[in-house]
């Protein structure tokens, strides 16, 4: 399990481990091909499931991100950096603390209320999956140069709505299994829903990574996401119409005789 450091083992957490790139690897070193990324995704899910479901008291990592997954020379993953972790009684639903963590990986409810739970880790895991597939950072201001969203989650949602899955995958990946990429993206979207109650538990995530129950959950997500998108669009349209009406009124008033 991904619970710690094995004595005598040489663990690496270099730039390529943080951001899943191969540009800094020395000749002869292995890069992160699709098989390695998939292995990291599955192993991390099993590790979080163990922390949440099989530890008593349960453990919330609270800083789930790609940079905290340590890799050895064979790219076998270990979940590291438990500096922000909290131990919780199995009957406790959440803990309230000062907000700490990494922007882009922090769940919305934790950011707004300070409440963290297993679902906080689920959100961070979903963002980590997006990092694995895309090779990009959770927040990257360089995307503004291409008029894209700074936040990776928003960027991916836009590409999914446009059915541009190919544009999501890291261009450094020479080969990958398209269906596997789609499945991991679907799991990532389910894990990063705004409300914690909508996100799956890690034991469900593990099952979905193996294809169990994913199809139904994904169909429900697509339907709900379409409603969210329509609601967001209608709100923005209402604001635009309201502003336009006010502008017209101001113009009319200014043109009246004084």
Short mmCIF file of C-alpha atoms in Angstrom, two decimals:
data_model
loop_
_atom_site.label_atom_id
_atom_site.label_comp_id
_atom_site.label_asym_id
_atom_site.label_seq_id
_atom_site.Cartn_x
_atom_site.Cartn_y
_atom_site.Cartn_z
CA UNK A 1 0.00 0.00 0.00
CA UNK A 2 0.99 3.61 -0.53
CA UNK A 3 1.46 4.45 3.09
CA UNK A 4 5.08 5.24 3.62
CA UNK A 5 8.77 5.02 2.97
CA UNK A 6 10.42 1.63 2.72
CA UNK A 7 13.91 1.66 4.32
CA UNK A 8 16.70 0.95 1.89
CA UNK A 9 14.64 1.95 -1.12
CA UNK A 10 15.71 4.85 -3.30
CA UNK A 11 12.69 7.11 -3.81
CA UNK A 12 12.73 9.99 -6.28
CA UNK A 13 10.59 13.12 -6.35
CA UNK A 14 12.19 15.10 -9.14
CA UNK A 15 10.59 17.52 -11.55
CA UNK A 16 9.41 14.69 -13.77
CA UNK A 17 7.59 13.15 -10.79
CA UNK A 18 5.90 16.42 -9.86
CA UNK A 19 4.57 17.26 -13.29
CA UNK A 20 4.76 13.98 -15.18
CA UNK A 21 7.17 15.18 -17.86
CA UNK A 22 10.26 13.49 -19.25
CA UNK A 23 12.28 16.47 -20.42
CA UNK A 24 14.65 16.40 -17.44
CA UNK A 25 15.34 12.66 -17.44
CA UNK A 26 18.87 11.47 -18.04
CA UNK A 27 19.64 9.08 -20.93
CA UNK A 28 18.55 5.57 -20.03
CA UNK A 29 15.94 6.72 -17.51
CA UNK A 30 12.36 5.68 -17.99
CA UNK A 31 9.70 8.25 -18.83
CA UNK A 32 6.09 8.21 -17.77
CA UNK A 33 4.39 6.26 -20.53
CA UNK A 34 0.68 5.51 -20.40
CA UNK A 35 1.17 2.21 -18.56
CA UNK A 36 3.09 4.01 -15.79
CA UNK A 37 0.48 6.76 -15.48
CA UNK A 38 -2.33 4.23 -15.32
CA UNK A 39 -0.45 2.28 -12.65
CA UNK A 40 -0.04 5.48 -10.61
CA UNK A 41 -3.75 6.27 -10.93
CA UNK A 42 -4.84 2.82 -9.77
CA UNK A 43 -2.28 2.47 -6.97
CA UNK A 44 -3.07 5.92 -5.55
CA UNK A 45 -6.78 5.12 -5.55
CA UNK A 46 -6.15 1.91 -3.62
CA UNK A 47 -3.95 3.79 -1.17
CA UNK A 48 -6.58 6.44 -0.44
CA UNK A 49 -9.24 3.77 -0.13
CA UNK A 50 -7.10 2.08 2.51
CA UNK A 51 -6.69 5.33 4.46
CA UNK A 52 -10.42 6.11 4.33
CA UNK A 53 -12.02 2.69 4.66
CA UNK A 54 -9.58 0.32 6.38
CA UNK A 55 -7.79 2.47 8.95
CA UNK A 56 -9.33 2.93 12.39
CA UNK A 57 -9.29 5.80 13.01
CA UNK A 58 -9.49 6.81 9.36
CA UNK A 59 -6.95 9.17 7.83
CA UNK A 60 -7.58 12.13 5.54
CA UNK A 61 -4.51 13.13 3.57
CA UNK A 62 -5.75 16.71 2.83
CA UNK A 63 -3.00 17.53 0.31
CA UNK A 64 -3.66 15.09 -2.50
CA UNK A 65 -1.70 16.16 -5.58
CA UNK A 66 0.72 14.75 -8.12
CA UNK A 67 3.73 16.26 -6.36
CA UNK A 68 2.99 14.14 -3.27
CA UNK A 69 3.16 10.85 -5.14
CA UNK A 70 6.70 9.55 -4.78
CA UNK A 71 8.14 7.25 -7.43
CA UNK A 72 11.01 4.81 -7.30
CA UNK A 73 13.25 3.92 -10.23
CA UNK A 74 10.57 1.59 -11.60
CA UNK A 75 7.91 4.29 -11.22
CA UNK A 76 6.13 2.39 -8.49
CA UNK A 77 4.11 5.00 -6.57
CA UNK A 78 3.98 5.73 -2.85
CA UNK A 79 1.69 8.37 -1.36
CA UNK A 80 3.85 10.77 0.63
CA UNK A 81 3.83 14.02 2.64
CA UNK A 82 1.33 13.49 5.44
CA UNK A 83 2.13 16.88 6.97
CA UNK A 84 -1.47 18.09 6.65
CA UNK A 85 -3.13 14.73 7.31
CA UNK A 86 -5.86 14.43 9.94
CA UNK A 87 -6.95 11.39 11.90
CA UNK A 88 -10.73 11.08 12.23
CA UNK A 89 -13.04 8.84 14.19
CA UNK A 90 -15.04 6.62 11.87
CA UNK A 91 -18.27 8.30 13.04
CA UNK A 92 -16.98 11.82 12.37
CA UNK A 93 -18.12 13.37 9.08
CA UNK A 94 -15.56 16.18 8.81
CA UNK A 95 -12.96 18.28 10.59
CA UNK A 96 -12.78 22.07 10.56
CA UNK A 97 -9.37 23.70 10.38
CA UNK A 98 -7.55 26.62 8.85
CA UNK A 99 -7.43 26.15 5.08
CA UNK A 100 -4.09 24.79 3.97
CA UNK A 101 -3.00 22.98 0.85
CA UNK A 102 -2.29 23.67 -2.80
CA UNK A 103 -4.51 25.92 -4.91
CA UNK A 104 -6.06 24.03 -7.78
CA UNK A 105 -6.26 20.88 -5.67
CA UNK A 106 -8.30 22.25 -2.75
CA UNK A 107 -11.95 21.18 -2.76
CA UNK A 108 -14.49 24.06 -2.93
CA UNK A 109 -16.13 23.27 0.43
CA UNK A 110 -12.78 23.17 2.21
CA UNK A 111 -11.74 26.46 0.65
CA UNK A 112 -14.98 28.21 1.63
CA UNK A 113 -15.68 26.70 5.08
CA UNK A 114 -12.52 24.99 6.31
CA UNK A 115 -14.42 21.69 6.47
CA UNK A 116 -12.46 18.72 5.15
CA UNK A 117 -13.45 15.07 4.84
CA UNK A 118 -12.73 12.00 2.75
CA UNK A 119 -14.44 13.80 -0.12
CA UNK A 120 -11.74 16.49 0.07
CA UNK A 121 -9.20 13.81 -0.83
CA UNK A 122 -11.50 12.54 -3.58
CA UNK A 123 -11.49 15.99 -5.18
CA UNK A 124 -7.70 16.22 -4.98
CA UNK A 125 -7.42 12.74 -6.47
CA UNK A 126 -9.61 13.79 -9.39
CA UNK A 127 -7.34 16.75 -10.11
CA UNK A 128 -4.35 14.41 -9.89
CA UNK A 129 -5.94 12.20 -12.55
CA UNK A 130 -6.25 15.24 -14.81
CA UNK A 131 -2.57 16.02 -14.25
CA UNK A 132 -1.70 12.44 -15.16
CA UNK A 133 -3.65 12.49 -18.41
CA UNK A 134 -2.73 15.99 -19.55
CA UNK A 135 0.78 16.46 -18.19
CA UNK A 136 -0.33 19.96 -17.16
CA UNK A 137 -0.51 21.77 -13.84
CA UNK A 138 -3.75 22.30 -11.93
CA UNK A 139 -3.30 26.07 -12.28
CA UNK A 140 -1.20 27.42 -15.14
CA UNK A 141 -1.31 31.08 -16.18
CA UNK A 142 0.55 30.30 -19.40
CA UNK A 143 -2.72 28.91 -20.78
CA UNK A 144 -3.93 32.51 -20.99
CA UNK A 145 -1.63 32.93 -23.99
CA UNK A 146 -3.88 30.52 -25.89
CA UNK A 147 -7.04 32.12 -24.46
CA UNK A 148 -7.68 29.00 -22.39
CA UNK A 149 -8.77 28.62 -18.77
CA UNK A 150 -6.11 29.02 -16.10
CA UNK A 151 -7.75 26.32 -13.96
CA UNK A 152 -7.13 22.88 -15.44
CA UNK A 153 -10.53 21.52 -14.38
CA UNK A 154 -12.37 24.29 -16.25
CA UNK A 155 -10.07 23.82 -19.24
CA UNK A 156 -10.84 20.08 -19.41
CA UNK A 157 -14.60 20.60 -19.03
CA UNK A 158 -14.56 22.96 -22.00
CA UNK A 159 -12.66 20.44 -24.14
CA UNK A 160 -15.01 17.62 -23.12
CA UNK A 161 -18.07 19.68 -24.08
CA UNK A 162 -16.45 20.24 -27.47
CA UNK A 163 -15.68 16.49 -27.71
CA UNK A 164 -11.96 17.26 -28.08
CA UNK A 165 -10.66 14.35 -26.02
CA UNK A 166 -7.56 14.02 -28.21
CA UNK A 167 -6.55 17.59 -27.29
CA UNK A 168 -6.70 16.69 -23.60
CA UNK A 169 -4.05 13.97 -23.68
CA UNK A 170 -0.43 14.91 -22.98
CA UNK A 171 1.29 15.42 -26.33
CA UNK A 172 4.38 13.68 -24.95
CA UNK A 173 2.50 10.38 -24.80
CA UNK A 174 3.56 8.41 -27.85
CA UNK A 175 0.84 5.81 -27.45
CA UNK A 176 -2.13 5.22 -25.18
CA UNK A 177 -5.35 3.26 -25.00
CA UNK A 178 -8.16 5.66 -25.93
CA UNK A 179 -10.86 3.86 -23.96
CA UNK A 180 -8.69 3.79 -20.84
CA UNK A 181 -8.05 7.52 -21.13
CA UNK A 182 -11.79 8.17 -21.45
CA UNK A 183 -12.54 6.06 -18.38
CA UNK A 184 -9.96 7.86 -16.25
CA UNK A 185 -11.23 11.25 -17.44
CA UNK A 186 -14.76 10.22 -16.54
CA UNK A 187 -13.67 9.15 -13.06
CA UNK A 188 -11.81 12.46 -12.69
CA UNK A 189 -14.93 14.45 -13.55
CA UNK A 190 -17.01 12.49 -11.05
CA UNK A 191 -14.40 13.09 -8.35
CA UNK A 192 -14.20 16.85 -8.94
CA UNK A 193 -17.87 17.75 -8.67
CA UNK A 194 -18.50 20.95 -6.72
CA UNK A 195 -20.59 19.40 -3.94
CA UNK A 196 -18.94 16.72 -1.79
CA UNK A 197 -22.13 14.66 -1.56
CA UNK A 198 -22.06 14.25 -5.35
CA UNK A 199 -18.56 12.78 -5.37
CA UNK A 200 -18.00 9.03 -5.05
CA UNK A 201 -16.20 7.47 -2.10
CA UNK A 202 -12.76 6.07 -2.81
CA UNK A 203 -14.03 2.49 -2.68
CA UNK A 204 -16.44 3.43 -5.48
CA UNK A 205 -13.60 5.12 -7.37
CA UNK A 206 -11.58 1.90 -7.27
CA UNK A 207 -14.52 -0.04 -8.66
CA UNK A 208 -15.14 2.51 -11.40
CA UNK A 209 -11.49 2.44 -12.47
CA UNK A 210 -12.12 -1.24 -13.15
CA UNK A 211 -15.25 -0.33 -15.12
CA UNK A 212 -17.77 -1.36 -12.47
CA UNK A 213 -20.67 1.10 -12.16
CA UNK A 214 -18.93 3.79 -14.20
CA UNK A 215 -21.32 3.84 -17.15
CA UNK A 216 -24.38 4.69 -15.05
CA UNK A 217 -22.56 7.30 -12.93
CA UNK A 218 -21.14 8.93 -16.06
CA UNK A 219 -24.56 9.12 -17.73
CA UNK A 220 -25.95 10.82 -14.62
CA UNK A 221 -22.99 13.23 -14.54
CA UNK A 222 -23.45 14.25 -18.18
CA UNK A 223 -27.12 14.97 -17.63
CA UNK A 224 -26.42 16.98 -14.49
CA UNK A 225 -23.50 18.83 -16.06
CA UNK A 226 -25.65 19.88 -18.99
CA UNK A 227 -28.20 21.35 -16.58
CA UNK A 228 -25.43 23.18 -14.72
CA UNK A 229 -24.05 24.56 -17.96
CA UNK A 230 -27.49 25.75 -19.10
CA UNK A 231 -28.13 27.37 -15.71
CA UNK A 232 -24.76 29.12 -15.82
CA UNK A 233 -25.42 30.33 -19.36
CA UNK A 234 -28.93 31.58 -18.52
CA UNK A 235 -27.61 33.48 -15.49
CA UNK A 236 -24.91 35.16 -17.56
CA UNK A 237 -27.44 35.95 -20.28
CA UNK A 238 -29.81 37.51 -17.73
CA UNK A 239 -27.00 39.67 -16.35
CA UNK A 240 -26.06 40.73 -19.89
CA UNK A 241 -29.67 41.64 -20.75
CA UNK A 242 -30.09 43.52 -17.46
CA UNK A 243 -26.88 45.50 -18.06
CA UNK A 244 -27.90 46.24 -21.63
CA UNK A 245 -31.32 47.50 -20.49
CA UNK A 246 -29.72 49.78 -17.92
CA UNK A 247 -27.34 51.12 -20.56
CA UNK A 248 -30.29 51.90 -22.83
CA UNK A 249 -32.13 53.66 -20.01
CA UNK A 250 -29.08 55.72 -19.16
CA UNK A 251 -28.69 56.69 -22.79
CA UNK A 252 -32.37 57.70 -22.98
CA UNK A 253 -32.14 59.77 -19.82
CA UNK A 254 -29.03 61.51 -21.04
CA UNK A 255 -30.75 62.43 -24.28
CA UNK A 256 -33.76 64.01 -22.58
CA UNK A 257 -33.97 67.84 -22.39
CA UNK A 258 -32.61 69.33 -19.18
#
